[in-house]
Coordinates of C-alpha atoms and ligand atoms in Angstrom, one line a residue:
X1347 CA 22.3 22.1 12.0
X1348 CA 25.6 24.2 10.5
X1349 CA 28.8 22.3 11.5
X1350 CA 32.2 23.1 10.5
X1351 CA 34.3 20.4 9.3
X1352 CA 37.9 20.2 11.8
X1353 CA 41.5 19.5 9.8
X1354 CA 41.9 16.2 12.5
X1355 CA 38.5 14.4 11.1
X1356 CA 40.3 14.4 7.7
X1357 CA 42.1 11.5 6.7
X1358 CA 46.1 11.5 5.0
X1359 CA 44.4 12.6 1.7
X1360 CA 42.9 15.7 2.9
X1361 CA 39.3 14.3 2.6
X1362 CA 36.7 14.0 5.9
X1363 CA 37.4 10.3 7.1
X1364 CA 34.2 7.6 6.8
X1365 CA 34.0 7.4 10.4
X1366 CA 34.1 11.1 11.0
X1367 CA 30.8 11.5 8.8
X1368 CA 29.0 9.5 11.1
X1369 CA 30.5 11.3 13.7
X1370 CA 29.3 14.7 12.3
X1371 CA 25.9 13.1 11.8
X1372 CA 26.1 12.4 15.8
X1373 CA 27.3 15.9 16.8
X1374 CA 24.5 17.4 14.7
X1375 CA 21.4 15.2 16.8
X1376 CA 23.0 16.1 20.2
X1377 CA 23.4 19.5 18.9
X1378 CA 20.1 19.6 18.2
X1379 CA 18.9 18.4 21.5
X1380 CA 21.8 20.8 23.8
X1381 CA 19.9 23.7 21.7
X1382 CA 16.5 22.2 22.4
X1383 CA 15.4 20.5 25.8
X1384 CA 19.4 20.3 26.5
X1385 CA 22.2 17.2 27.1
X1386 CA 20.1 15.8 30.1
X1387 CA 17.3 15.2 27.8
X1388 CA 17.6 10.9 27.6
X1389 CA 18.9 10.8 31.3
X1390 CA 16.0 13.0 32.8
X1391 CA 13.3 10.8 31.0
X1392 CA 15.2 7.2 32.1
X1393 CA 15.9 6.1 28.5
X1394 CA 18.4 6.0 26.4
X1395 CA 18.6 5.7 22.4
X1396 CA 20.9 2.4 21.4
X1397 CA 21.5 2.3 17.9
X1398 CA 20.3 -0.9 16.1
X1399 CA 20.7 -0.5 12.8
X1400 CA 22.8 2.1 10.7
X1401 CA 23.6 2.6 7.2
X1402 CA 25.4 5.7 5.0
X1403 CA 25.5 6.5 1.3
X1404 CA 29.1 8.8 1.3
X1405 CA 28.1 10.7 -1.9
X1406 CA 30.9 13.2 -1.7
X1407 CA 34.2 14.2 -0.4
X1408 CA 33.9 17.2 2.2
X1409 CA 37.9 19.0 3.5
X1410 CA 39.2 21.1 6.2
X1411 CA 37.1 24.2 6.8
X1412 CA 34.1 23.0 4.7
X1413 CA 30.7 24.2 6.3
X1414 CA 27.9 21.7 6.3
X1415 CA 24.3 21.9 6.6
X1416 CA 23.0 18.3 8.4
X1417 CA 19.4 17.8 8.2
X1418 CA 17.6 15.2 10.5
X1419 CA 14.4 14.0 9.9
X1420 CA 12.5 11.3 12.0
X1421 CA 10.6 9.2 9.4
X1422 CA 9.3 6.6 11.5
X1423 CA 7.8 6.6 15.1
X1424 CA 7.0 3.3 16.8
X1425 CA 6.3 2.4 20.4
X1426 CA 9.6 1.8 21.0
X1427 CA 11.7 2.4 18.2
X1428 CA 12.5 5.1 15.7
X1429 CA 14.2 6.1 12.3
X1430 CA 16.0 8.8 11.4
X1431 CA 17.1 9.9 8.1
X1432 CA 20.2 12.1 8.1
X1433 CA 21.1 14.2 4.9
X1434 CA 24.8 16.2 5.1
X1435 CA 24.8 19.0 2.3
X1436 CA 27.5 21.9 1.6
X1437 CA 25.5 24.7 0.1
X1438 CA 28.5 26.6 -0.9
X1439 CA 28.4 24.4 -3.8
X1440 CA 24.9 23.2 -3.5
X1441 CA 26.2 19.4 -3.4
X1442 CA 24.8 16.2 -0.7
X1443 CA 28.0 14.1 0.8
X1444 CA 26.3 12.1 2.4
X1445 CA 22.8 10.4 3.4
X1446 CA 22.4 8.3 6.8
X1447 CA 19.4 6.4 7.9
X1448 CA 19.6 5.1 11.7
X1449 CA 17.4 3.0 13.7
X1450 CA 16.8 3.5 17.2
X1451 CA 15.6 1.2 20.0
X1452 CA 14.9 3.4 23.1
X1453 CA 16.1 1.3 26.1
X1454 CA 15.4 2.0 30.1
X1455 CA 18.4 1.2 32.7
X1456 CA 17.7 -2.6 32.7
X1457 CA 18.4 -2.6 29.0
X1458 CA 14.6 -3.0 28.0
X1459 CA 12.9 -1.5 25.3
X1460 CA 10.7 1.4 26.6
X1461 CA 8.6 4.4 25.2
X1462 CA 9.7 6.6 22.9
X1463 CA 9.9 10.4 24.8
X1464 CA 6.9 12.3 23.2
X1465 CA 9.5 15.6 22.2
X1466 CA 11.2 13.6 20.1
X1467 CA 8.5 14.5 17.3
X1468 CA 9.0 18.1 18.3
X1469 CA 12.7 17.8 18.3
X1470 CA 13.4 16.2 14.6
X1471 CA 10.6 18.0 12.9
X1472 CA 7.9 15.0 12.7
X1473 CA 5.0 17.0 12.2
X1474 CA 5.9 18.0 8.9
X1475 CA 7.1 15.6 6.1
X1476 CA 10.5 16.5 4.9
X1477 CA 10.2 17.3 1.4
X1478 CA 6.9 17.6 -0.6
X1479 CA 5.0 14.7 -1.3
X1480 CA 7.2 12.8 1.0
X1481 CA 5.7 10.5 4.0
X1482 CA 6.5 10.1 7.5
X1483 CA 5.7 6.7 8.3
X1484 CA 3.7 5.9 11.9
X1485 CA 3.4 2.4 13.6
X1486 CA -0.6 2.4 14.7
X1487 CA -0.5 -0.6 15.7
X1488 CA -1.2 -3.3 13.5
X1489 CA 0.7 -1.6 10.7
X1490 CA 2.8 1.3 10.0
X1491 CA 1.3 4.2 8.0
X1492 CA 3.1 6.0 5.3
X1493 CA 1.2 10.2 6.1
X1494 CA 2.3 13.3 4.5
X1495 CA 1.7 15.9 7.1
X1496 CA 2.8 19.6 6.3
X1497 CA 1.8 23.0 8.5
X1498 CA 0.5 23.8 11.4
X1499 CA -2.6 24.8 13.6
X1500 CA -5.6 23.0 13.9
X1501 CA -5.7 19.4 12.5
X1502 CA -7.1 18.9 9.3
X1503 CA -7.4 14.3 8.4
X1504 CA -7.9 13.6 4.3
X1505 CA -9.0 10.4 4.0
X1506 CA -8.2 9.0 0.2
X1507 CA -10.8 6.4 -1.6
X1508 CA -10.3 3.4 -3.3
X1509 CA -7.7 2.9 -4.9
X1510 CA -6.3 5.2 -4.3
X1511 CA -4.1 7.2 -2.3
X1512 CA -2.8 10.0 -0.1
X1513 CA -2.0 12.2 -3.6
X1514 CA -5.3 12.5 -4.5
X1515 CA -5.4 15.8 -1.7
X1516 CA -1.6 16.7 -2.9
X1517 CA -3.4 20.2 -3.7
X1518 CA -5.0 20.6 -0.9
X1519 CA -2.7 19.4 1.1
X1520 CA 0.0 21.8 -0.3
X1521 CA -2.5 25.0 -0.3
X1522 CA -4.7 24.7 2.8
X1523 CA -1.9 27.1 5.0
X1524 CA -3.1 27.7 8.7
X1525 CA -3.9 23.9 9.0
X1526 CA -1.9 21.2 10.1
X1527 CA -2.7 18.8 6.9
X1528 CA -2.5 15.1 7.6
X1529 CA -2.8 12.9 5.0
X1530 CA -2.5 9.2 5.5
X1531 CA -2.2 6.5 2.4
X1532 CA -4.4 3.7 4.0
X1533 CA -3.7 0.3 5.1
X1534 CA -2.7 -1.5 2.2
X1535 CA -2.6 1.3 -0.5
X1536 CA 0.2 3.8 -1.1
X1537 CA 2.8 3.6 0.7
X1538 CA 1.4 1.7 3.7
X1539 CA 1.6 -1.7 5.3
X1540 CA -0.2 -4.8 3.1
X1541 CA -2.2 -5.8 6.5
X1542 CA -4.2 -9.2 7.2
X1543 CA -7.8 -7.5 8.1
X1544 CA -9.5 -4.8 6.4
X1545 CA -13.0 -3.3 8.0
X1546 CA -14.4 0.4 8.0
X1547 CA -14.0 -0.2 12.3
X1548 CA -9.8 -1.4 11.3
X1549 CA -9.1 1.5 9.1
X1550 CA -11.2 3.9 11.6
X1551 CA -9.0 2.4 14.1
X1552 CA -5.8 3.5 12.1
X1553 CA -7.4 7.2 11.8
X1554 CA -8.0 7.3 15.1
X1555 CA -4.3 5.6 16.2
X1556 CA -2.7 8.4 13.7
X1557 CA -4.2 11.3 15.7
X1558 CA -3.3 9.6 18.6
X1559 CA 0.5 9.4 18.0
X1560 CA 0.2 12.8 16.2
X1561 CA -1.1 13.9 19.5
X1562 CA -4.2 15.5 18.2
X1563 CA -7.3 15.1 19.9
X1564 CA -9.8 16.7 17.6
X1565 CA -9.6 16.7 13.7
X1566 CA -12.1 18.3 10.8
X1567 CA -12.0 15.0 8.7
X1568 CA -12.0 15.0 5.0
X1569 CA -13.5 11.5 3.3
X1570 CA -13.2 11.5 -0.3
X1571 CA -15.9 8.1 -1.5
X1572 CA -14.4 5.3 0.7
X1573 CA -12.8 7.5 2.7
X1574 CA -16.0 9.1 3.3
X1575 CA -17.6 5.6 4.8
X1576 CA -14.6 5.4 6.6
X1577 CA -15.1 9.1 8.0
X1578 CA -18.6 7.8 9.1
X1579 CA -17.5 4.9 10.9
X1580 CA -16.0 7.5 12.8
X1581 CA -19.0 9.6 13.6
X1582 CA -20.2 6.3 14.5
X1583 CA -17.5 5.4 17.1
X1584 CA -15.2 8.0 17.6
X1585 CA -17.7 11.4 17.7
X1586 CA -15.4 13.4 20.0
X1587 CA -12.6 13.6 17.8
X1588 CA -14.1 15.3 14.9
X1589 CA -14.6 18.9 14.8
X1590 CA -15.8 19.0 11.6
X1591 CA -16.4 16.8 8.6
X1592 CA -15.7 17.0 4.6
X1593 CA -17.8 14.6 2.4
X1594 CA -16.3 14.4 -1.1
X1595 CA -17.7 12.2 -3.4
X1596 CA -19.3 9.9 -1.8
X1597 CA -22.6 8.5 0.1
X1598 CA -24.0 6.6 2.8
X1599 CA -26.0 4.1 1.9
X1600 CA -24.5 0.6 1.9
X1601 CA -24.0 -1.6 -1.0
X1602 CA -27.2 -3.0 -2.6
X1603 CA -27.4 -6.8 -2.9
X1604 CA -26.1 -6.4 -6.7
X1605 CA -23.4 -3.6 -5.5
X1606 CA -21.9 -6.8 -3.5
X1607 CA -21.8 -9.2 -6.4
X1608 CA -19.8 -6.6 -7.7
X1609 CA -17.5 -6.4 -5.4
X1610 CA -17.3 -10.3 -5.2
X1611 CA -16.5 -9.8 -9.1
X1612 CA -13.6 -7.6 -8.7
X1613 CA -12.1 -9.5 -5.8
X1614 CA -11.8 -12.2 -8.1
X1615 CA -11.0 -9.9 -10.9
X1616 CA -7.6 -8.5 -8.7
X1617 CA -6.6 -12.0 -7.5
X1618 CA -6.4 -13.5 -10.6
X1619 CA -5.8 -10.4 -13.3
X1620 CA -3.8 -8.0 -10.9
X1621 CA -3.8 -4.2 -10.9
X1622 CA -3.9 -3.5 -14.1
X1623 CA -7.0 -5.5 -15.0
X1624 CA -8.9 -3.1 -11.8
X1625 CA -7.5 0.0 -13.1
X1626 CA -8.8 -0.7 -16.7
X1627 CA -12.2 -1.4 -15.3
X1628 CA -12.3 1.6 -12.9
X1629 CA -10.9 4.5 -14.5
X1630 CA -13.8 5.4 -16.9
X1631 CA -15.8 5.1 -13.6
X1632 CA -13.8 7.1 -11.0
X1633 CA -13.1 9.9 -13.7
X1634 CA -15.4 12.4 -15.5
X1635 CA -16.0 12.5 -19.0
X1636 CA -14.2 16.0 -19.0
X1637 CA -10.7 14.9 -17.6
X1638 CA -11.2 11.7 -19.8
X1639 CA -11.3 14.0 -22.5
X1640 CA -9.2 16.6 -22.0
X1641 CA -6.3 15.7 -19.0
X1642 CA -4.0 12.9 -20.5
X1643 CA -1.4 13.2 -17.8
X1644 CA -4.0 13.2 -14.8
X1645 CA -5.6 10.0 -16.0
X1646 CA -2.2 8.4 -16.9
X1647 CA -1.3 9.1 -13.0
X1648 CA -4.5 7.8 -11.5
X1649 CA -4.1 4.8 -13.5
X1650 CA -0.4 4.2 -12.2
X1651 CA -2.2 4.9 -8.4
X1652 CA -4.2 2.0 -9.3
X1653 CA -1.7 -0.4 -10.4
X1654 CA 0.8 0.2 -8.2
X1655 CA -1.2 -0.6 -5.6
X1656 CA -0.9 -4.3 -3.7
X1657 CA -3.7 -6.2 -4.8
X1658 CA -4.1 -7.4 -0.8
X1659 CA -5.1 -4.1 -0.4
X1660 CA -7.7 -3.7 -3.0
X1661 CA -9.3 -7.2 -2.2
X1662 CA -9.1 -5.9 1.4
X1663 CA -11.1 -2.7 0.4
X1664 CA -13.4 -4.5 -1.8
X1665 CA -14.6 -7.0 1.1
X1666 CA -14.5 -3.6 4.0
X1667 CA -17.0 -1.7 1.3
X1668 CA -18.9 -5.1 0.7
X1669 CA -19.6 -5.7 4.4
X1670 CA -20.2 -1.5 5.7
X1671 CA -23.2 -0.5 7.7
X1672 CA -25.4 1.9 5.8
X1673 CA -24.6 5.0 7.6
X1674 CA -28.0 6.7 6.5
X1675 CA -29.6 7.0 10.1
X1676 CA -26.0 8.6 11.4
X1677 CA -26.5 11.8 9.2
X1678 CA -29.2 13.1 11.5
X1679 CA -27.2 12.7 14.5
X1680 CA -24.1 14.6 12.9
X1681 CA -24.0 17.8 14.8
X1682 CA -20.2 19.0 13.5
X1683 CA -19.5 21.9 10.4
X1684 CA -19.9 20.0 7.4
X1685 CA -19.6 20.5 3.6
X1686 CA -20.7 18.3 1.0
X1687 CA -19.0 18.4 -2.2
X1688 CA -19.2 16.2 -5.4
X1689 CA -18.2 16.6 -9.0
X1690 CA -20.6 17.7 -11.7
X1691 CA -19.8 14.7 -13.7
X1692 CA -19.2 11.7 -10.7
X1693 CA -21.5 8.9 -11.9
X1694 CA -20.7 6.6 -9.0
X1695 CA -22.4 8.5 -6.6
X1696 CA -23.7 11.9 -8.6
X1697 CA -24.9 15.0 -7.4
X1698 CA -28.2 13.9 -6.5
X1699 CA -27.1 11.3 -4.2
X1700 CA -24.7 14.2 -2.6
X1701 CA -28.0 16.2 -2.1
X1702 CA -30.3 14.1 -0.5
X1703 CA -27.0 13.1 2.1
X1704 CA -26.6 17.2 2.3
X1705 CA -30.4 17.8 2.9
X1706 CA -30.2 14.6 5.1
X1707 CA -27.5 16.5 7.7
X1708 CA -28.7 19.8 9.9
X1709 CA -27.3 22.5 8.8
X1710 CA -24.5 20.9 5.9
X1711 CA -23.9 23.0 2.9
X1712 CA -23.3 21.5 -0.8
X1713 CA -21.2 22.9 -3.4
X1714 CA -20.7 21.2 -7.2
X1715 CA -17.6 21.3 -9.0
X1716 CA -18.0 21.7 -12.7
X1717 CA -16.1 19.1 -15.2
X1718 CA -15.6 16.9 -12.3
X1719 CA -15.9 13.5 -11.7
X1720 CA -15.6 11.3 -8.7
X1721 CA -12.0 12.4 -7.8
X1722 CA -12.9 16.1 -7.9
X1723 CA -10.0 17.2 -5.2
X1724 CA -7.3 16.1 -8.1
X1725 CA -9.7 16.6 -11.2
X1726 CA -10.5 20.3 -10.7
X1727 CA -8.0 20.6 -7.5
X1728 CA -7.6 24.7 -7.4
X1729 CA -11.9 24.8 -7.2
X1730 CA -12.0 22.1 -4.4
X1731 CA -8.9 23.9 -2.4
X1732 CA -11.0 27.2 -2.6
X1733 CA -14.4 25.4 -1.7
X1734 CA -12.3 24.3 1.6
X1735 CA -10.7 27.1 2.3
X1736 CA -13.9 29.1 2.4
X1737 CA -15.4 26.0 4.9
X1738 CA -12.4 25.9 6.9
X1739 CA -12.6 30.0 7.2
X1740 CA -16.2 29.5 8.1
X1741 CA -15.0 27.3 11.2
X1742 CA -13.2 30.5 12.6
Ligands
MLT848 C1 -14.1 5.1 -4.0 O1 -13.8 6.0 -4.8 O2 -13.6 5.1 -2.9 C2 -15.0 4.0 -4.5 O3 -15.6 4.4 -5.7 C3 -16.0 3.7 -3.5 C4 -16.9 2.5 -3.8 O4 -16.6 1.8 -4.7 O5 -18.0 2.4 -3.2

């Protein structure tokens, strides 16, 4: 939204006053929704947005007769609430003033909370994340989910493996045009919510929840390893909302009795050692010899993935993979589009593993990607966009 700043919002000094920022910040939402669905927007749908919570950053003075830019973003959506972040710029000079992040309660005419208005999404640009790389976060529930969604048309979930998170598909997610790209971090990785349970059913639930609030009914799902069990918990249980599927680097067999005491291992390995301890022992694993070799900077930033992330959430995704269903007799029953890819070099779950699930699904394709390991999407990301791209074509 292009304001204009007024001579009487300027203080003795000749600079905009403090209060008058907030004020243009204001102008600029109604503005936003007289343009759009119009003034009578709150009043026709019975609820009205109370402020709970503001704060400002004043970066920069602004004076009579400067023109403003006012960017709104909603980055969080809950049942009742939601955030907006507010950024005032001048681009005569290419500066930001100011930065505003406001909390909303939405309230009916007894003064109880009450449902957020679905346009709101539409109306402050929800359904794609402001700046690249930059999440959106959405209450599902039991926690709130940090998602970088970007484009539009029909949806397109990548679900991230452990532990890891959401930037694994950053290619992808930046390439794949014509698709409305959805990529969550999951519960307790990234830049979600630490929660108290972790299960393929809870973070199939948050999948499910996401498209929900994102209003989208059906989904071609992208499961890279763990994200790939998690995509066939929901074949299992949530069949309708999958119009096609993407299995990356992974399998579905359950763990082996051994494969447990492994993960019993690293639980106690995380809770007493940290991050660190489970990123030295995985990234040999998750990587192939090739980007080992040759990609410094792309193994220096999976590594950081791993640490950073909370060690609740690995121990959570240890004891979800420890206690998954083998999903072997679901591949027969999958009856969606579906592509199979896996690194040439992935030695946790290697190309002949990929081929037998392939074989084991009517009609799925396979393609290998050279020099990859098991995070193909991110090791040899312009090859795995293209492989998509040519599936997601195929879908018409
Ligand atoms: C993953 O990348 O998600 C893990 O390797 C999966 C697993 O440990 O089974």
């Amino acid at each position: 939204m292009t304001l204009t700043v007024y001579p009487y919002e300027c203080d003795a000094y000749g600079h905009l006053n403090e209060a008058a920022y907030l004020l243009l910040f204001e102008r600029a939402r109604w503005e936003t929704i007289a343009r759009g669905p119009g003034m009578h927007f709150f009043r026709k749908q019975g609820v009205w947005p109370a402020v709970r919570h503001a704060t400002i950053d004043y970066k920069l003075p602004a004076f009579p007769g400067d023109v403003v830019d006012i960017h709104t973003d909603l980055v969080k959506l809950g049942n009742t609430s939601m955030e907006l972040r507010q950024r005032m710029e001048r681009p005569s000079d290419n500066t930001v003033l100011a930065e505003a992040h406001l909390v909303f309660v939405m309230i009916d005419n007894t003064g109880n909370p009450t449902a957020v208005p679905d346009e709101i999404q539409s109306l402050f640009g929800s359904r794609v994340s402001t700046r690249s790389g930059e999440v959106v976060r959405y209450d599902v529930g039991e926690v709130t989910l940090g998602v970088d969604i970007r484009g539009d048309g029909p949806a397109l979930l990548f679900i991230h493996g452990f532990p890891l998170d959401r930037t694994i598909w950053k290619h992808q997610v930046s390439t794949l045009s014509g698709w409305r790209r959805i990529a969550p971090d999951l519960r307790g990785l990234g830049t979600s919510d630490v929660a108290k349970n972790y299960s393929m059913a809870a973070y199939a639930d948050d999948m499910v929840r996401l498209l929900d609030r994102l209003r989208v009914q059906k989904a071609v799902v992208a499961g890279l390893s763990m994200g790939g069990y998690i995509a066939f918990e929901m074949v299992r249980r949530y069949k309708d909302r999958i119009s096609g599927l993407i299995l990356c680097d992974t399998k579905a067999e359950a763990d082996s009795p051994e494969g447990k005491r492994g993960r019993e291992e690293m639980i106690k390995l995380v809770e007493s050692k940290g991050t660190a301890a489970i990123a030295d022992q995985m990234i040999s694993k998750v990587l192939g010899k090739t980007t080992l070799q040759i990609n410094a900077p792309l193994v220096q930033q999976v590594r950081e993935m791993m640490t950073k992330a909370s060690p609740e959430g690995i121990a959570g995704a240890l004891r979800a993979m420890r206690d998954r269903e083998d999903s072997t007799p679901l591949l027969k029953t999958i009856d969606v589009p579906t592509l199979v890819v896996v690194g040439s070099e992935d030695e946790l779950t290697p190309p002949p593993v990929a081929k037998a699930m392939a074989s084991a699904i009517p009609g799925a394709s396979m393609t290998t990607i050279p020099t990859a390991g098991h995070i193909s999407p991110l090791e040899s990301s312009t090859a795995v966009s293209r492989v998509f791209s040519e599936f997601l074509e195929s879908l018409g």
